[in-house]
Amino acid sequence: MRLLDGTSLRGRVTIAYGLLALGLSLVLAIVTWSIVSNYLTEQRRESAISQTSDNAAAFRFGLYGASSPCTPARLRVECGSAERRPGVTVMDVLNSLPTSDSAASMVYVDSEWYSLTGRPEDLPQDLLESALTGTTADQRMVVGGQRVVAVGVPLEQPGNALFQWHPLGELDDTLQTLRITLIAATIATLLVGLAVGRLASTLALRPLAELTKVADAVARGRLDARLDAEEDRDLGGLARSFNQTAANLERRVAADARFAGDVSHELRTPLMTMLNSMQLIQNHRDELPEAVREPVDLLGDDLDRFRRLVIDLLEISRDDGGDRGSREIVRIADLVRAAADATAGRPITTVEPRAEFLVMQADKRRLERVIANLVENAEDHAGGCKGVTVAPGGLGVVITVDDAGPGIAPEDRNRIFERFGRGETSGRGRGVGLGLAIVARHVMWHQGTIHVTAHPTGGARFIIELPAK
């Protein structure tokens, strides 16, 4: 069973059905082969003995006639050497025997061998002894590469016997046909078993497939996804437990989102006061003592990071709180060009001609935030944005953002899209770790995908695929 360790559950059920069908078909084939082959072989043997016995009777009549003084009751008791019919030779009688399927006919009369075809020395010794001593005998043998059944029938006179070979070619052909038929039936039964197993596994695992689909939706952020199998007698308990867990998780996430949103809103007023005060202080920076200027600059940087953190928290809490946004038809090239160039403060967008008129149903605010976050991330933490490209492909349109940084290590390429997840080896230590998480959430909201790779000439390349027409 270790061979099936890497096989899916559906594959295991299919293979189990196939093996069951194979086992049953093998048993049936073996039993059928044993019964039929034994029956046909025995029928052929009895037919050969009957034909040889009839030929022996015809030989006796042709050689001795009906007035032969020897009868079975007087054999070996009163009979001596019977008188042959005048003018009749053994070979004449042997040639006159009725046509049969025998391959050879030989007779041993009065201590002499007479043969039409075949050689007496090819006869098995035990068959020869049995027939000459008055007992009908048969034996299967191979003569000249041909399988035959040899039959020896004693004549009325003691020590005389008729021997014939009956070929088994037709029997062998019949058995070969039966063998091929049984093998083909076994293979067909195996295929039918695999097909039935596939169908049965599909029907049996359909609820599990639904569970997998719903669980995947929850993992992707659709916390309102639920199973519809609560009334199922077998899966009702599992469905109710899963739905209850998903509902609790949805309530918890919503509560956390409300908490983060409330905290962020409460922080906006003191934050604006601090930012305004810091702007006033920076406007009079030249009037400050030299020893105070550096702490003021550091405080200004931290306040700016604090401002970004509050804005990002508000954005995430809005998504977690169930904000459905508003969809409208947008021309992707125009939106990306405006958002990227405005964020970088210079033209950095390249649009391929075939992508110029691609459109999609999108939330403009979310999609603009995706582009702005990626460009801002490249400008502030990766040595600058090398360019943004819009091209057809993937799900419909592919947007790439290239930076001039040291790149992102492969082990960090998934972690950077988590909340407060920053690559340890990417050199991006000054970010708060929410910008890329927001990007991933907004791209997923549009049924798109995002991943990061290495740029051929160095740096990181963020690739977004969105459904477009």
XYZ file of C-alpha atoms in Angstrom:
469
model
C 0.000 0.000 0.000
C 2.984 2.326 0.229
C 2.825 2.639 -3.556
C -0.477 4.519 -3.103
C 0.843 6.977 -0.512
C 1.242 9.724 -3.095
C -2.094 8.974 -4.789
C -5.166 11.106 -4.253
C -8.203 9.729 -2.429
C -10.136 9.625 -5.691
C -7.274 7.730 -7.317
C -7.191 5.219 -4.451
C -10.933 4.543 -4.733
C -10.593 4.132 -8.501
C -7.664 1.735 -8.135
C -9.518 -0.224 -5.439
C -12.496 -0.735 -7.741
C -10.177 -1.718 -10.572
C -8.339 -4.267 -8.411
C -11.642 -5.704 -7.172
C -12.906 -6.084 -10.728
C -9.575 -7.590 -11.785
C -9.649 -10.110 -8.929
C -13.209 -11.211 -9.639
C -12.567 -11.473 -13.373
C -9.390 -13.486 -12.767
C -11.213 -15.942 -10.510
C -14.043 -16.284 -13.037
C -11.584 -16.694 -15.915
C -9.587 -19.379 -14.084
C -12.725 -21.325 -13.130
C -14.116 -21.011 -16.659
C -10.828 -22.085 -18.207
C -10.533 -25.080 -15.893
C -14.074 -26.344 -16.498
C -14.262 -25.713 -20.234
C -10.748 -26.931 -21.094
C -11.194 -30.110 -19.083
C -14.595 -30.720 -20.685
C -13.328 -30.172 -24.256
C -10.225 -32.281 -23.658
C -12.280 -35.128 -22.220
C -14.739 -34.896 -25.107
C -11.879 -35.089 -27.605
C -10.385 -38.059 -25.776
C -13.687 -39.951 -25.732
C -14.249 -39.162 -29.419
C -10.788 -40.498 -30.298
C -11.366 -43.706 -28.304
C -14.797 -44.180 -29.897
C -13.452 -43.703 -33.429
C -10.524 -46.024 -32.841
C -12.846 -48.665 -31.335
C -15.160 -48.424 -34.345
C -12.166 -48.745 -36.685
C -10.950 -51.775 -34.724
C -14.352 -53.435 -35.165
C -14.290 -52.648 -38.877
C -10.761 -54.033 -39.128
C -11.810 -57.314 -37.455
C -14.794 -57.682 -39.753
C -12.752 -56.891 -42.846
C -9.971 -59.292 -41.967
C -11.869 -62.239 -40.422
C -15.434 -61.762 -41.567
C -18.634 -62.299 -39.607
C -18.040 -66.063 -39.185
C -15.008 -65.648 -37.012
C -15.091 -68.339 -34.341
C -13.788 -65.857 -31.783
C -16.177 -63.803 -29.721
C -15.379 -61.642 -26.712
C -16.686 -64.390 -24.410
C -14.429 -67.038 -25.975
C -11.404 -64.744 -26.368
C -8.215 -66.236 -24.918
C -10.203 -69.325 -23.852
C -11.208 -71.277 -26.949
C -9.685 -69.126 -29.719
C -6.376 -69.882 -31.161
C -5.264 -68.389 -34.387
C -8.400 -67.180 -36.238
C -8.686 -67.780 -39.959
C -8.489 -64.793 -42.221
C -10.766 -64.211 -45.145
C -9.319 -65.635 -48.332
C -7.559 -63.176 -50.596
C -7.641 -60.376 -48.000
C -4.433 -58.862 -46.669
C -3.926 -56.759 -43.562
C -2.912 -53.706 -45.646
C -6.038 -54.093 -47.796
C -8.219 -53.977 -44.696
C -6.182 -51.150 -43.175
C -6.622 -49.099 -46.351
C -10.355 -49.775 -46.369
C -11.013 -48.462 -42.891
C -13.606 -45.616 -42.736
C -12.127 -42.141 -43.172
C -11.597 -40.426 -39.820
C -9.568 -37.570 -38.414
C -6.736 -39.888 -37.416
C -3.258 -38.798 -38.448
C -1.829 -42.340 -38.427
C -3.080 -45.953 -38.288
C -0.999 -48.946 -37.264
C -1.930 -52.509 -36.429
C -0.035 -55.285 -34.731
C -1.252 -58.643 -36.054
C 0.345 -62.025 -35.530
C 3.553 -60.494 -34.185
C 3.955 -58.210 -37.197
C 3.496 -54.439 -37.616
C 1.479 -52.952 -40.460
C 1.361 -49.195 -40.890
C -0.147 -46.692 -43.322
C 1.433 -43.642 -41.696
C 3.396 -43.203 -38.530
C 6.116 -45.257 -36.961
C 5.393 -47.882 -34.328
C 8.569 -46.943 -32.445
C 6.975 -43.554 -31.649
C 4.287 -45.234 -29.579
C 4.711 -44.933 -25.790
C 5.755 -48.206 -24.246
C 3.056 -48.228 -21.560
C 0.346 -47.564 -24.179
C 1.721 -50.383 -26.321
C 1.794 -52.871 -23.447
C -1.746 -52.029 -22.308
C -3.285 -52.472 -25.750
C -1.451 -55.728 -26.489
C -2.561 -57.190 -23.191
C -6.222 -56.521 -23.914
C -6.850 -53.081 -22.370
C -7.933 -49.999 -24.316
C -5.539 -47.154 -23.523
C -4.879 -43.557 -24.619
C -2.131 -41.016 -24.069
C -1.393 -37.441 -25.255
C 1.963 -37.016 -26.959
C 3.873 -34.860 -29.451
C 4.943 -36.369 -32.777
C 6.770 -34.297 -35.345
C 5.890 -31.094 -33.498
C 2.195 -31.941 -33.546
C 0.158 -32.713 -30.437
C -1.907 -35.880 -30.797
C -3.797 -38.323 -28.628
C -2.663 -41.896 -29.265
C -5.277 -44.630 -28.765
C -4.650 -48.356 -28.643
C -7.595 -50.813 -28.943
C -7.043 -54.615 -28.607
C -8.409 -56.890 -31.333
C -10.244 -60.171 -30.602
C -7.129 -62.254 -31.104
C -4.742 -62.134 -28.127
C -1.666 -59.978 -28.693
C -3.198 -58.064 -31.618
C -4.138 -54.359 -31.410
C -5.002 -51.318 -33.547
C -3.279 -48.000 -32.842
C -4.277 -44.585 -34.142
C -3.125 -40.992 -33.588
C -5.772 -38.301 -33.489
C -4.471 -34.700 -33.892
C -5.329 -32.106 -31.258
C -4.855 -29.059 -33.522
C -8.539 -28.083 -33.557
C -8.759 -28.555 -29.815
C -5.644 -26.395 -29.317
C -7.114 -23.690 -31.591
C -10.357 -23.760 -29.641
C -8.525 -23.517 -26.328
C -6.358 -20.671 -27.694
C -9.488 -18.792 -28.726
C -10.970 -19.392 -25.296
C -7.740 -18.200 -23.664
C -7.673 -14.973 -25.695
C -11.358 -14.384 -25.018
C -10.902 -14.783 -21.272
C -7.864 -12.472 -21.250
C -9.758 -9.842 -23.257
C -12.744 -10.186 -20.928
C -10.446 -9.755 -17.918
C -8.914 -6.586 -19.373
C -12.354 -5.242 -20.300
C -13.615 -5.977 -16.796
C -10.607 -4.154 -15.343
C -11.311 -1.094 -17.491
C -14.993 -1.185 -16.579
C -14.028 -1.488 -12.898
C -11.734 1.535 -13.188
C -14.481 3.523 -14.926
C -17.044 2.536 -12.296
C -14.529 3.362 -9.560
C -13.896 6.768 -11.103
C -17.613 7.478 -11.303
C -18.256 6.174 -7.794
C -15.383 8.192 -6.340
C -16.626 11.315 -8.103
C -20.110 10.867 -6.671
C -18.873 9.877 -3.227
C -16.301 12.654 -2.956
C -18.484 15.408 -4.380
C -19.285 16.729 -0.867
C -15.561 16.669 -0.056
C -14.859 18.640 -3.239
C -17.461 21.191 -2.140
C -15.822 21.372 1.282
C -12.442 21.949 -0.355
C -13.895 24.691 -2.539
C -15.502 26.497 0.389
C -12.398 26.101 2.569
C -10.283 27.551 -0.229
C -12.674 30.489 -0.516
C -12.376 31.141 3.227
C -8.594 30.923 2.978
C -8.702 33.523 0.185
C -10.610 35.940 2.400
C -14.246 35.144 1.565
C -15.303 34.629 5.152
C -18.982 34.553 4.217
C -18.580 31.255 2.300
C -20.641 28.428 3.799
C -21.385 24.737 3.184
C -24.903 23.743 2.099
C -24.730 20.184 3.448
C -26.043 20.752 6.992
C -29.068 18.530 6.306
C -26.944 15.693 4.939
C -27.111 12.678 7.249
C -23.455 11.831 6.772
C -21.849 15.255 6.434
C -24.302 17.364 8.420
C -22.150 17.428 11.559
C -19.014 18.369 9.657
C -20.858 21.050 7.679
C -22.364 22.607 10.809
C -19.008 22.619 12.594
C -17.274 24.162 9.590
C -19.958 26.828 9.138
C -19.862 27.672 12.846
C -16.070 28.002 12.728
C -16.255 30.213 9.642
C -18.949 32.372 11.256
C -16.878 32.788 14.414
C -13.847 33.679 12.332
C -15.874 36.201 10.341
C -17.146 37.851 13.531
C -13.651 37.929 14.994
C -12.147 39.477 11.872
C -14.968 42.011 11.684
C -14.445 42.901 15.350
C -10.700 43.291 14.815
C -11.356 45.396 11.739
C -13.738 47.648 13.666
C -11.204 47.944 16.454
C -8.407 48.822 14.045
C -10.688 51.288 12.254
C -11.810 52.908 15.514
C -8.232 53.209 16.750
C -7.123 54.639 13.417
C -9.914 57.189 13.410
C -9.115 58.182 16.973
C -5.466 58.610 16.035
C -6.183 60.837 13.057
C -6.976 63.941 15.140
C -3.837 63.886 17.350
C -1.810 62.776 14.335
C -2.965 65.765 12.285
C -2.154 68.024 15.232
C 1.345 66.562 15.486
C 1.904 66.770 11.727
C 0.790 70.386 11.612
C 2.976 71.204 14.579
C 5.932 69.421 12.980
C 5.353 71.320 9.724
C 5.403 74.580 11.670
C 8.620 73.592 13.395
C 10.222 72.557 10.087
C 9.241 75.879 8.558
C 11.401 77.565 11.232
C 14.137 74.924 11.125
C 16.856 77.498 10.441
C 15.988 79.252 13.690
C 16.526 76.092 15.750
C 19.803 75.343 17.505
C 22.085 72.949 15.629
C 21.773 70.274 18.329
C 17.972 70.220 17.957
C 17.728 69.968 14.167
C 18.693 66.275 13.864
C 16.166 65.061 16.498
C 13.503 67.150 14.785
C 14.302 65.514 11.406
C 14.137 62.052 12.947
C 10.841 62.894 14.604
C 9.519 64.132 11.260
C 10.446 60.856 9.566
C 8.758 58.805 12.276
C 5.637 60.957 12.106
C 5.514 60.363 8.352
C 5.785 56.608 8.903
C 3.088 56.890 11.568
C 0.862 58.708 9.074
C 1.331 55.941 6.496
C 0.620 53.290 9.107
C -2.660 54.943 10.105
C -3.713 55.288 6.454
C -2.871 51.634 5.757
C -4.720 50.463 8.863
C -7.793 52.401 7.766
C -7.548 50.798 4.312
C -7.258 47.258 5.690
C -10.007 47.773 8.255
C -12.254 49.015 5.461
C -11.677 45.779 3.527
C -12.027 43.551 6.585
C -15.173 45.396 7.570
C -16.933 44.297 4.393
C -16.545 47.334 2.172
C -17.819 46.123 -1.214
C -16.536 49.147 -3.121
C -18.016 50.267 -6.426
C -17.256 48.703 -9.793
C -17.165 50.628 -13.041
C -15.730 50.192 -16.511
C -12.169 51.551 -16.564
C -9.533 51.679 -19.282
C -6.613 49.951 -17.614
C -3.838 51.693 -19.546
C -5.096 55.172 -18.631
C -5.570 54.287 -14.957
C -2.129 52.665 -14.596
C -0.382 55.485 -16.467
C -2.003 58.178 -14.323
C -1.394 56.405 -10.976
C 2.191 55.294 -11.686
C 3.428 58.561 -13.228
C 1.821 60.658 -10.507
C 3.357 58.561 -7.721
C 6.848 58.556 -9.268
C 6.666 62.224 -10.299
C 7.878 61.353 -13.825
C 6.740 59.312 -16.835
C 7.580 55.655 -16.121
C 4.685 53.779 -17.808
C 4.932 51.832 -21.057
C 1.756 50.494 -22.678
C 1.856 48.004 -25.530
C -0.393 48.969 -28.459
C -2.611 45.875 -28.055
C -3.236 46.763 -24.396
C -4.148 50.411 -25.014
C -7.900 49.797 -25.164
C -8.276 46.915 -22.690
C -11.056 47.534 -20.153
C -12.352 45.808 -17.026
C -14.856 46.131 -14.226
C -12.808 47.621 -11.407
C -12.860 49.725 -8.270
C -10.785 52.721 -9.364
C -9.717 53.607 -5.823
C -8.485 50.111 -5.054
C -6.728 49.643 -8.398
C -5.042 53.046 -8.176
C -3.890 52.144 -4.666
C -2.332 48.906 -5.991
C -0.246 50.750 -8.588
C 0.638 53.608 -6.246
C 1.759 51.263 -3.455
C 4.013 49.240 -5.761
C 5.624 52.340 -7.309
C 6.011 54.009 -3.915
C 7.518 50.826 -2.513
C 10.056 50.764 -5.357
C 10.850 54.484 -5.019
C 11.287 54.510 -1.255
C 12.801 51.099 -0.506
C 14.257 49.571 -3.699
C 16.464 52.191 -5.330
C 13.713 53.617 -7.528
C 11.132 52.345 -10.009
C 12.687 51.285 -13.317
C 9.379 51.176 -15.136
C 5.776 50.021 -15.282
C 4.517 47.975 -18.251
C 0.985 47.171 -19.371
C 0.614 44.293 -21.866
C -2.073 41.807 -22.922
C -1.759 38.246 -21.599
C -2.406 36.065 -18.593
C -5.995 36.491 -17.395
C -6.436 39.391 -19.809
C -3.868 42.048 -18.941
C -0.449 41.828 -17.283
C 0.987 44.763 -15.329
C 4.663 44.608 -14.315
C 6.493 46.929 -11.939
C 10.315 46.744 -11.953
C 12.597 48.253 -9.327
C 16.341 48.858 -9.046
C 16.837 47.214 -5.675
C 18.795 44.106 -4.711
C 15.816 41.852 -5.414
C 13.836 39.617 -3.079
C 15.096 36.261 -1.892
C 12.940 33.300 -3.050
C 12.103 32.333 0.531
C 10.690 35.839 1.160
C 8.556 36.186 -1.997
C 5.389 34.947 -0.350
C 5.996 36.426 3.088
C 6.220 40.045 1.847
C 2.493 39.981 0.972
C 1.534 39.171 4.564
C 0.596 41.855 7.047
C 3.728 43.321 8.611
C 5.693 40.798 6.555
C 9.023 42.118 5.294
C 11.815 40.205 3.656
C 14.824 39.630 5.861
C 17.273 39.706 2.962
C 15.673 42.246 0.668
C 16.961 45.398 2.205
C 13.458 46.795 2.751
C 13.644 47.421 6.445
C 12.025 50.910 6.632
C 8.541 49.933 5.460
C 5.732 49.272 7.924
C 4.823 46.015 6.169
C 1.221 46.813 5.200
C 1.570 48.275 1.707
C 2.113 44.963 -0.112
C -0.542 43.248 2.010
C -3.017 45.882 0.807
C -1.851 45.322 -2.772
C -2.463 41.556 -2.486
C -5.920 42.112 -0.965
C -6.988 44.571 -3.659
C -5.692 42.375 -6.499
C -7.576 39.395 -5.070
C -10.689 41.562 -4.792
C -10.480 41.997 -8.580
C -10.125 38.174 -9.105
C -6.512 38.694 -10.138
C -3.142 37.299 -9.092
C 0.168 38.848 -8.068
C 3.617 37.377 -7.604
C 7.194 38.583 -7.567
C 10.180 37.318 -9.545
C 13.701 38.478 -10.291
C 14.231 40.951 -13.119
C 16.633 39.666 -15.799
C 18.957 42.660 -15.280
C 18.650 42.796 -11.483
C 16.064 43.975 -9.022
C 12.568 42.696 -8.332
C 9.669 42.442 -10.757
C 6.083 42.460 -9.461
C 3.656 40.842 -11.923
C -0.093 41.473 -11.698
C -2.611 39.581 -13.831
C -6.153 40.935 -14.037
C -9.192 39.779 -16.031
C -9.762 42.211 -18.890
C -11.372 42.423 -22.301
